[in-house]
């Protein structure tokens, strides 16, 4: 055998990561060689965005290719393309928010961008990983950067608390995850996703307790990252404590990357049978309960909040529940076509969730007066008369989050519940619908405050051009991709099909 | 293209209004655009052929082919008058709210026109998902209309309205998805579809007496959604809140058209899709209809607030509509359709009149009035005519509708029919009692207030009321001119409801060439899956 250890194609696959790394280093280097003088934030953000755009362009140009690289530890397929694009989209917009953020005063912005791009590299690794150890590396890379990013919000005690909480709990979850991988390796003999999934049926039939335990631990590790009940407790505090652009980044990109890793674990080992994990009724019922409780807890708890960021944090917990319904459907589906259809739905839902959440956080960014000023729903009062465009954009996004047609949020939920019903998972679909009704209540509250309440004080709107652009763009996108959801769905489903 | 034009003209008008630079241009422009869309909708009379039950003026464009969702519009005798009622009420409402809406007139008229698109769309959509989209979309503008231009408790009322309706319709969404998958399994095309004509062909398993079978569950999922919208007792609690807090034009549109989206849903979807369950559970709806009639009337009787009284009278009147529908015979269904129009006209007129007096005195308490007849003679006469229509006195439109419904109800069940008759009496009681207390007797404190003398109706207000009054008598005296448009469709529905099918009307060669092209296109698309 004379196959080279690393082929040119392998390098091509990871080229986007190198693009990000290279571009993230430039501002930091400028700073170092310039006597530790911070470059202009605008220069920094241009380099960082350039990196994101180049990475996105490289990824998009490789679309349609299927390649397993680096001794089968990295897989590049349609799901990786779509996942990378989601990560890059949300990362790019978060960078724009970060540039406009009140705190950006030109002291540590180059480091912040470096860390954000570093985190994105970690996410790209997670998205493309074909091996649980590589997934672990990616998750750690992404999380370590995030811990620092959360803590970087200076002069603000909440952010220190949040960072510490996130760090301690996150490390604990990582340890559990790693331990789970070790147990899986012990029972399966490999950490590669396809090998693990292929062996599941056999090991489950033998009632291999260690295997059960290992699998459960891996799932717990993932559940922590995407804040599935009961591993969600850190979410509201961290979301509130971190500076808004970082929160937006965490809420969207982390979720997208991790859910794709989860999908890879649940994929079909053999096109003829359903994903073996979920053929085991124990796993099915436990995961279903986790999904139902996430939807319930997220939506019910959000009703009682007044802080806008905490509302969005709980809403993100509930959306994790909806996404988990999609993942369960993808794993549970008997025929491979239905499974791929459900995978498509999950990816589409992630896309819609990313758009809506970015939009909602950018509005917080515009209204924030100082770091740590917690924006409440009441602070939105009178926005409609001050700035009809921003208010209209946020209203569209809120209606989309609530799932009112013809926005993308409606079509995402529609196809998600559709996929669940096709697999006779009525129970999950029923709870999804019921909790959506609860959600309507708190998604409407900002709309009420903006349009129907009398303004109590004069609002201060920050000029933040890039943030405003993000808000308006995402709002327009929720309508356009809602009305024309068909092309997006087709694109996603084609890219998913390249996995076959 | 006619239906698309009717549906989307208001949306384009909304965009036009949003571009107007000056505030005092808004109302005249809105009125002009409202009249224009009414005139365009009158073209339906020329294009519609009342002699066939088939679906007409069909438009079909695939929308999300992967899910079998299409942009599919069509009209038949069931929706014909509802479309015209909707387009007719818009200019009336715009003129009626000329002075009532003093803040943010631009936003108000935009919301009104967007609402118009949503309502018209749900009456002509022949694809379940498209219908759902329009049905839900109608919530958003109404939410803003009540929430921004409403009374003091407007936020409570509008949030309740939104969540209540959303709860029902999301359950319906699950049922819709289920139907689409059933279609994929059962129908020869082996493809998901939300095309209602295809779904009519489904034979959904039904087991009488058991609850957990597909047809019963689907039937109730749809029924709850529409019963909340109608609203049928005991799902009516959002209605009085929403009506009392809504501004006058909001109440008129809400009572006049939006409630009909519920009863229309029963007629278009529930009864034809789930015939066995409809028949088996008809007694539930007859019973709740009767309860609604009597309960609504009794509660209306004790209301101190005249707007709330009218709101509860809506509950009572919609009870008749539900009874007529679930009598499941030609009289009942015809009467129901007629009563939907009547209710739109007479309740709409009542809300407008209440709004007019409210604008003068800023009070709706019946106690504070009295002796209005001497001070405001024209207003009194108009109010009296509308009251007569509301209590269904012969020669007014209300009589024809209620009479047909009672005929149908007696044919279906003597028991419920005779109970409904009690409702007729009660209806007369609360309306006439209210009329007596407000217009005769001692002059109330607001009427005798010399500092704020009341003025009789202005020319604008008379112009608003004139078409409604004319219609009250027209529909009362010459019902056949109206009924002939829905007759064939209703007979077709009632006689074949167990195996209801709706074909597509192929226009004669001499008719519009564009339409013929559209038909050809539709056929090619509809046959494509079979060819595979």
PDB file of C-alpha atoms in Angstrom, chain A residues 384-385 395 399 402-406 410-411 414-415 417-419 421-422 426 429-430 433-434 436-437 440-441 444-445 447-448 451-454 482-486 489-490, chain B residues 63-67 69 103-104 129 132-134 136-137 139-140 143-144 146-148 154-155 158-159 162-163 166-168 170-171 173-178 180-181 184-185:
ATOM      1  CA  UNK A 384     -42.854  51.291  16.319  1.00  0.00           C
ATOM      2  CA  UNK A 385     -43.218  55.046  16.269  1.00  0.00           C
ATOM      3  CA  UNK A 395     -42.342  41.845  14.334  1.00  0.00           C
ATOM      4  CA  UNK A 399     -44.227  36.032  13.995  1.00  0.00           C
ATOM      5  CA  UNK A 402     -44.205  31.812  16.559  1.00  0.00           C
ATOM      6  CA  UNK A 403     -44.779  29.917  13.326  1.00  0.00           C
ATOM      7  CA  UNK A 404     -47.298  32.182  11.634  1.00  0.00           C
ATOM      8  CA  UNK A 405     -47.486  31.718   7.864  1.00  0.00           C
ATOM      9  CA  UNK A 406     -46.201  32.696   5.376  1.00  0.00           C
ATOM     10  CA  UNK A 410     -44.157  28.245   9.700  1.00  0.00           C
ATOM     11  CA  UNK A 411     -42.756  26.114   6.911  1.00  0.00           C
ATOM     12  CA  UNK A 414     -44.863  22.432   9.136  1.00  0.00           C
ATOM     13  CA  UNK A 415     -42.272  20.175   7.552  1.00  0.00           C
ATOM     14  CA  UNK A 417     -44.340  17.997  12.262  1.00  0.00           C
ATOM     15  CA  UNK A 418     -45.038  16.533   8.851  1.00  0.00           C
ATOM     16  CA  UNK A 419     -41.962  14.333   9.079  1.00  0.00           C
ATOM     17  CA  UNK A 421     -46.447  12.373  11.579  1.00  0.00           C
ATOM     18  CA  UNK A 422     -45.203  10.407   8.590  1.00  0.00           C
ATOM     19  CA  UNK A 426     -48.044  11.530  16.758  1.00  0.00           C
ATOM     20  CA  UNK A 429     -46.048  16.158  16.957  1.00  0.00           C
ATOM     21  CA  UNK A 430     -48.904  16.742  19.368  1.00  0.00           C
ATOM     22  CA  UNK A 433     -48.047  21.816  18.494  1.00  0.00           C
ATOM     23  CA  UNK A 434     -49.290  22.331  22.023  1.00  0.00           C
ATOM     24  CA  UNK A 436     -46.067  26.153  20.052  1.00  0.00           C
ATOM     25  CA  UNK A 437     -49.306  27.654  21.264  1.00  0.00           C
ATOM     26  CA  UNK A 440     -47.101  32.363  20.753  1.00  0.00           C
ATOM     27  CA  UNK A 441     -47.764  34.198  23.975  1.00  0.00           C
ATOM     28  CA  UNK A 444     -46.185  38.319  20.880  1.00  0.00           C
ATOM     29  CA  UNK A 445     -45.079  40.280  23.928  1.00  0.00           C
ATOM     30  CA  UNK A 447     -44.858  43.019  19.393  1.00  0.00           C
ATOM     31  CA  UNK A 448     -47.365  44.269  21.939  1.00  0.00           C
ATOM     32  CA  UNK A 451     -46.912  48.613  18.725  1.00  0.00           C
ATOM     33  CA  UNK A 452     -49.587  48.739  21.353  1.00  0.00           C
ATOM     34  CA  UNK A 453     -48.079  50.206  24.485  1.00  0.00           C
ATOM     35  CA  UNK A 454     -47.479  53.875  25.072  1.00  0.00           C
ATOM     36  CA  UNK A 482     -40.950  31.317   3.575  1.00  0.00           C
ATOM     37  CA  UNK A 483     -42.778  32.054   0.353  1.00  0.00           C
ATOM     38  CA  UNK A 484     -40.132  30.281  -1.687  1.00  0.00           C
ATOM     39  CA  UNK A 485     -39.298  27.481   0.699  1.00  0.00           C
ATOM     40  CA  UNK A 486     -39.345  24.993  -2.126  1.00  0.00           C
ATOM     41  CA  UNK A 489     -35.756  22.501   0.646  1.00  0.00           C
ATOM     42  CA  UNK A 490     -34.736  21.083  -2.711  1.00  0.00           C
TER      43      UNK A 490
ATOM     44  CA  UNK B  63     -45.920  25.885  -5.002  1.00  0.00           C
ATOM     45  CA  UNK B  64     -43.996  23.313  -2.974  1.00  0.00           C
ATOM     46  CA  UNK B  65     -44.097  20.304  -5.302  1.00  0.00           C
ATOM     47  CA  UNK B  66     -42.225  18.062  -2.880  1.00  0.00           C
ATOM     48  CA  UNK B  67     -45.116  18.275  -0.420  1.00  0.00           C
ATOM     49  CA  UNK B  69     -48.730  21.987  -2.030  1.00  0.00           C
ATOM     50  CA  UNK B 103     -54.345  57.919  15.248  1.00  0.00           C
ATOM     51  CA  UNK B 104     -52.007  56.255  12.755  1.00  0.00           C
ATOM     52  CA  UNK B 129     -52.092  24.350   3.089  1.00  0.00           C
ATOM     53  CA  UNK B 132     -54.201  27.417   6.225  1.00  0.00           C
ATOM     54  CA  UNK B 133     -51.688  30.070   5.257  1.00  0.00           C
ATOM     55  CA  UNK B 134     -54.421  32.594   4.496  1.00  0.00           C
ATOM     56  CA  UNK B 136     -53.566  32.143   9.873  1.00  0.00           C
ATOM     57  CA  UNK B 137     -52.381  35.228   8.080  1.00  0.00           C
ATOM     58  CA  UNK B 139     -54.914  36.744  12.495  1.00  0.00           C
ATOM     59  CA  UNK B 140     -51.967  39.083  12.208  1.00  0.00           C
ATOM     60  CA  UNK B 143     -54.271  41.332  16.063  1.00  0.00           C
ATOM     61  CA  UNK B 144     -52.843  44.735  15.267  1.00  0.00           C
ATOM     62  CA  UNK B 146     -57.547  45.354  17.992  1.00  0.00           C
ATOM     63  CA  UNK B 147     -54.239  45.871  19.763  1.00  0.00           C
ATOM     64  CA  UNK B 148     -53.375  49.314  18.445  1.00  0.00           C
ATOM     65  CA  UNK B 154     -57.199  45.905  24.097  1.00  0.00           C
ATOM     66  CA  UNK B 155     -53.963  44.044  24.806  1.00  0.00           C
ATOM     67  CA  UNK B 158     -56.095  40.827  21.298  1.00  0.00           C
ATOM     68  CA  UNK B 159     -53.666  38.372  22.889  1.00  0.00           C
ATOM     69  CA  UNK B 162     -54.664  35.412  18.840  1.00  0.00           C
ATOM     70  CA  UNK B 163     -53.757  32.534  21.128  1.00  0.00           C
ATOM     71  CA  UNK B 166     -53.932  29.733  17.028  1.00  0.00           C
ATOM     72  CA  UNK B 167     -54.599  26.853  19.421  1.00  0.00           C
ATOM     73  CA  UNK B 168     -57.434  25.631  17.279  1.00  0.00           C
ATOM     74  CA  UNK B 170     -52.509  24.309  15.020  1.00  0.00           C
ATOM     75  CA  UNK B 171     -54.503  21.203  15.841  1.00  0.00           C
ATOM     76  CA  UNK B 173     -52.503  21.756  10.977  1.00  0.00           C
ATOM     77  CA  UNK B 174     -51.681  18.343  12.419  1.00  0.00           C
ATOM     78  CA  UNK B 175     -54.863  16.987  10.878  1.00  0.00           C
ATOM     79  CA  UNK B 176     -53.965  18.546   7.535  1.00  0.00           C
ATOM     80  CA  UNK B 177     -50.543  16.915   7.565  1.00  0.00           C
ATOM     81  CA  UNK B 178     -52.120  13.592   8.434  1.00  0.00           C
ATOM     82  CA  UNK B 180     -51.721  14.735   3.158  1.00  0.00           C
ATOM     83  CA  UNK B 181     -49.881  11.564   4.133  1.00  0.00           C
ATOM     84  CA  UNK B 184     -49.940   9.688  -0.396  1.00  0.00           C
ATOM     85  CA  UNK B 185     -50.688   6.173   0.762  1.00  0.00           C
TER      86      UNK B 185
END
